[in-house]
Amino acid sequence: MTDVASAFRGASVDALAEHESSSDIETLLNAHLGFIWRVFRRMGLCPADADDAAQQVFMIASTKLDKMAPDRERAYLYGIALRVQSHVHRAHRRRREVPIEAAPERIASRGSPEDDLALQGVWQLLDELLAELPEKLRRVFVLTEIEELEVAEVALLEGIPVGTAASRLRLGRERFRALLSARSARSPFGGGS
Amino acid sequence: MNPDPLDERSAHLFEAARQESPSDETRRRILKAVQEQPHTVIISKRFQRPGLWIRWVFPAVALAGLVLLLVQAGPKPFAIVAEPPATGTAERETSEITSRATPSETVSAASHPSGNAEDTAQPKTTPRSPAKLAPPSLEQELAGMQRARAALNRGDAAGALAELQRFERTPGFRRLTVEANLLRIEALAKAGRTDESRAEARQFVKENPHNPLVNRAEKFARPPASSDAEPSLKPERE
């Protein structure tokens, strides 16, 4: 039984299979990590939580590479991301944690410190506005306006009819515009950064 | 026509959002964590390769032979229900092996009623078709681990080892193999099988040097300072 266990444990690992699998997951990560991470950010997670959540997504996905059709990877990862996000939000509600805003060094720097600071201000404003949208509208709005996906693909990712996706997008745009207008009206400078 | 300032502002916000991305350090950390995750899809992909099934057929035949010997020798210690894996070729081969084993199991079940409902419910002359079980869900695996831990906590190391043996014999991809190995190491130590516990702990440390749980195994891998020293592997509360 010990010899069988050894065989099952992979004493003679197929080096080619291991290399291929490792390359597959790296390819998947390089192709989709940014998308998944930004989705988490726009769904309200701070950068640190987005890091952890993205890691969970890819760790789950790495065990399901064989189930992932090549042209459906993003949809599959997105589905996992929604479930992970749901778990994270439940955990936050249970612990009543306040997400700590990440230190600037956690975010990929784009230029001078002033530029980074300005960008962070813009992201914060965007997140505050998006937080006012109902979640279903927000997801469609983010996928369309920020990730620039076609409505048909958004419908596929969300698992909803195209008409429903288009309707949610229209509503999301109207509400976002109203929120931005109200924010601009409150700003002493009339337009902000 | 002047552009709407709100549209311009929105476009600026969206463009800024597209520029946000995870840091290189985050990317490296995630890749490392995924690559070091034990028992990833490497195993399941190997199942899909027709050529590699040769490596599994002989151990499976040996296992089936061992089961036959045990069944013929006396009361059946456990019930084995073969689960055909996901691929078509693998299903046919596993079904052939299982159907060869079932007539003896069926006869033995009739002569040694052990209270196992799956065996005694079958008619004598009809070979039992292999039950098609889905691979255990994560919840089922967790329940098994919790049963083993509960047995260990109440001092029933043998019970914990039996539960872990059931876990190991369950066909299909298992996610909690690392946790099961660690529990087994502790259960062996508490059952007085310290040499086996130490050997498995050392094997675990050797195979999983970067696993976050490796420090639990390291405690059991060290030579004992005294015969009574048995550190606990109770998981820390998060």
Short mmCIF file of C-alpha atoms in Angstrom, two decimals, chain B residues 22-131:
data_model
loop_
_atom_site.label_atom_id
_atom_site.label_comp_id
_atom_site.label_asym_id
_atom_site.label_seq_id
_atom_site.Cartn_x
_atom_site.Cartn_y
_atom_site.Cartn_z
CA PRO B 22 -1.66 45.54 -9.11
CA SER B 23 1.99 46.09 -8.32
CA ASP B 24 4.69 43.80 -9.67
CA GLU B 25 5.26 42.59 -6.14
CA THR B 26 1.62 41.55 -5.90
CA ARG B 27 1.84 39.77 -9.22
CA ARG B 28 4.96 37.88 -8.15
CA ARG B 29 3.46 36.96 -4.81
CA ILE B 30 0.30 35.59 -6.36
CA LEU B 31 2.19 33.61 -8.97
CA LYS B 32 4.44 32.13 -6.31
CA ALA B 33 1.49 31.21 -4.11
CA VAL B 34 -0.33 29.55 -6.99
CA GLN B 35 2.72 27.65 -8.19
CA GLU B 36 3.53 26.42 -4.68
CA GLN B 37 -0.02 25.33 -3.98
CA PRO B 38 0.13 21.57 -3.40
CA HIS B 39 -1.78 19.17 -5.61
CA THR B 40 -2.89 21.61 -8.23
CA VAL B 41 -4.23 20.73 -11.62
CA ILE B 42 -1.02 18.87 -12.42
CA ILE B 43 -2.64 15.76 -11.05
CA SER B 44 -5.92 16.15 -12.83
CA LYS B 45 -4.17 16.87 -16.12
CA ARG B 46 -2.18 13.71 -15.76
CA PHE B 47 -5.43 11.81 -15.46
CA GLN B 48 -6.47 13.22 -18.80
CA ARG B 49 -3.44 11.93 -20.66
CA PRO B 50 -4.29 8.54 -22.11
CA GLY B 51 -0.67 7.36 -22.03
CA LEU B 52 -0.31 8.03 -18.32
CA TRP B 53 -3.17 5.71 -17.48
CA ILE B 54 -0.75 2.83 -17.87
CA ARG B 55 0.83 3.99 -14.59
CA TRP B 56 -2.50 3.84 -12.81
CA VAL B 57 -3.85 0.54 -14.15
CA PHE B 58 -1.31 -1.73 -12.45
CA PRO B 59 -1.62 -0.12 -9.00
CA ALA B 60 -5.39 -0.23 -9.41
CA VAL B 61 -5.27 -3.93 -10.32
CA ALA B 62 -2.98 -4.60 -7.35
CA LEU B 63 -5.37 -2.75 -5.09
CA ALA B 64 -8.33 -4.70 -6.44
CA GLY B 65 -6.44 -7.95 -5.85
CA LEU B 66 -5.71 -6.95 -2.28
CA VAL B 67 -9.37 -6.17 -1.74
CA LEU B 68 -10.33 -9.59 -3.10
CA LEU B 69 -7.92 -11.31 -0.75
CA LEU B 70 -9.23 -9.42 2.25
CA VAL B 71 -12.83 -10.08 1.30
CA GLN B 72 -12.23 -13.77 0.86
CA ALA B 73 -10.24 -13.99 4.07
CA GLY B 74 -12.86 -12.72 6.46
CA PRO B 75 -15.36 -10.02 7.35
CA LYS B 76 -15.15 -7.16 5.01
CA PRO B 77 -13.32 -4.35 6.86
CA PHE B 78 -14.58 -1.59 4.61
CA ALA B 79 -16.59 -1.00 1.52
CA ILE B 80 -14.94 0.20 -1.61
CA VAL B 81 -17.09 1.95 -4.13
CA ALA B 82 -15.18 2.61 -7.29
CA GLU B 83 -15.69 6.02 -8.74
CA PRO B 84 -14.89 6.38 -12.40
CA PRO B 85 -12.86 9.53 -13.01
CA ALA B 86 -14.02 12.36 -15.24
CA THR B 87 -12.65 11.20 -18.62
CA GLY B 88 -14.36 8.66 -20.87
CA THR B 89 -11.40 6.30 -21.29
CA ALA B 90 -10.71 6.33 -17.58
CA GLU B 91 -14.36 5.56 -16.84
CA ARG B 92 -14.36 2.45 -19.03
CA GLU B 93 -11.15 1.07 -17.55
CA THR B 94 -12.14 1.70 -13.94
CA SER B 95 -15.59 0.19 -14.54
CA GLU B 96 -13.99 -3.00 -15.89
CA ILE B 97 -11.79 -3.34 -12.83
CA THR B 98 -14.67 -2.69 -10.43
CA SER B 99 -17.07 -5.11 -12.12
CA ARG B 100 -14.47 -7.86 -11.86
CA ALA B 101 -14.37 -7.26 -8.10
CA THR B 102 -18.08 -7.09 -7.41
CA PRO B 103 -19.21 -10.74 -7.63
CA SER B 104 -17.00 -11.74 -4.67
CA GLU B 105 -18.01 -8.66 -2.74
CA THR B 106 -21.65 -9.47 -3.38
CA VAL B 107 -21.28 -13.06 -2.18
CA SER B 108 -19.27 -11.99 0.84
CA ALA B 109 -21.83 -9.37 1.75
CA ALA B 110 -24.52 -12.00 1.76
CA SER B 111 -22.55 -14.37 3.96
CA HIS B 112 -21.15 -11.71 6.28
CA PRO B 113 -23.84 -9.16 6.89
CA SER B 114 -21.80 -6.30 8.26
CA GLY B 115 -24.56 -3.76 8.33
CA ASN B 116 -23.34 -2.02 5.23
CA ALA B 117 -26.53 -1.06 3.43
CA GLU B 118 -24.93 -0.66 0.04
CA ASP B 119 -23.73 -4.28 -0.02
CA THR B 120 -26.60 -6.10 1.65
CA ALA B 121 -29.23 -4.33 -0.43
CA GLN B 122 -28.02 -5.99 -3.65
CA PRO B 123 -29.42 -9.32 -4.91
CA LYS B 124 -27.02 -12.26 -4.81
CA THR B 125 -26.91 -13.13 -8.46
CA THR B 126 -26.85 -9.66 -9.97
CA PRO B 127 -23.42 -8.05 -10.16
CA ARG B 128 -23.48 -4.66 -8.56
CA SER B 129 -22.83 -1.83 -10.92
CA PRO B 130 -20.30 0.61 -9.59
CA ALA B 131 -21.94 3.53 -7.86
#
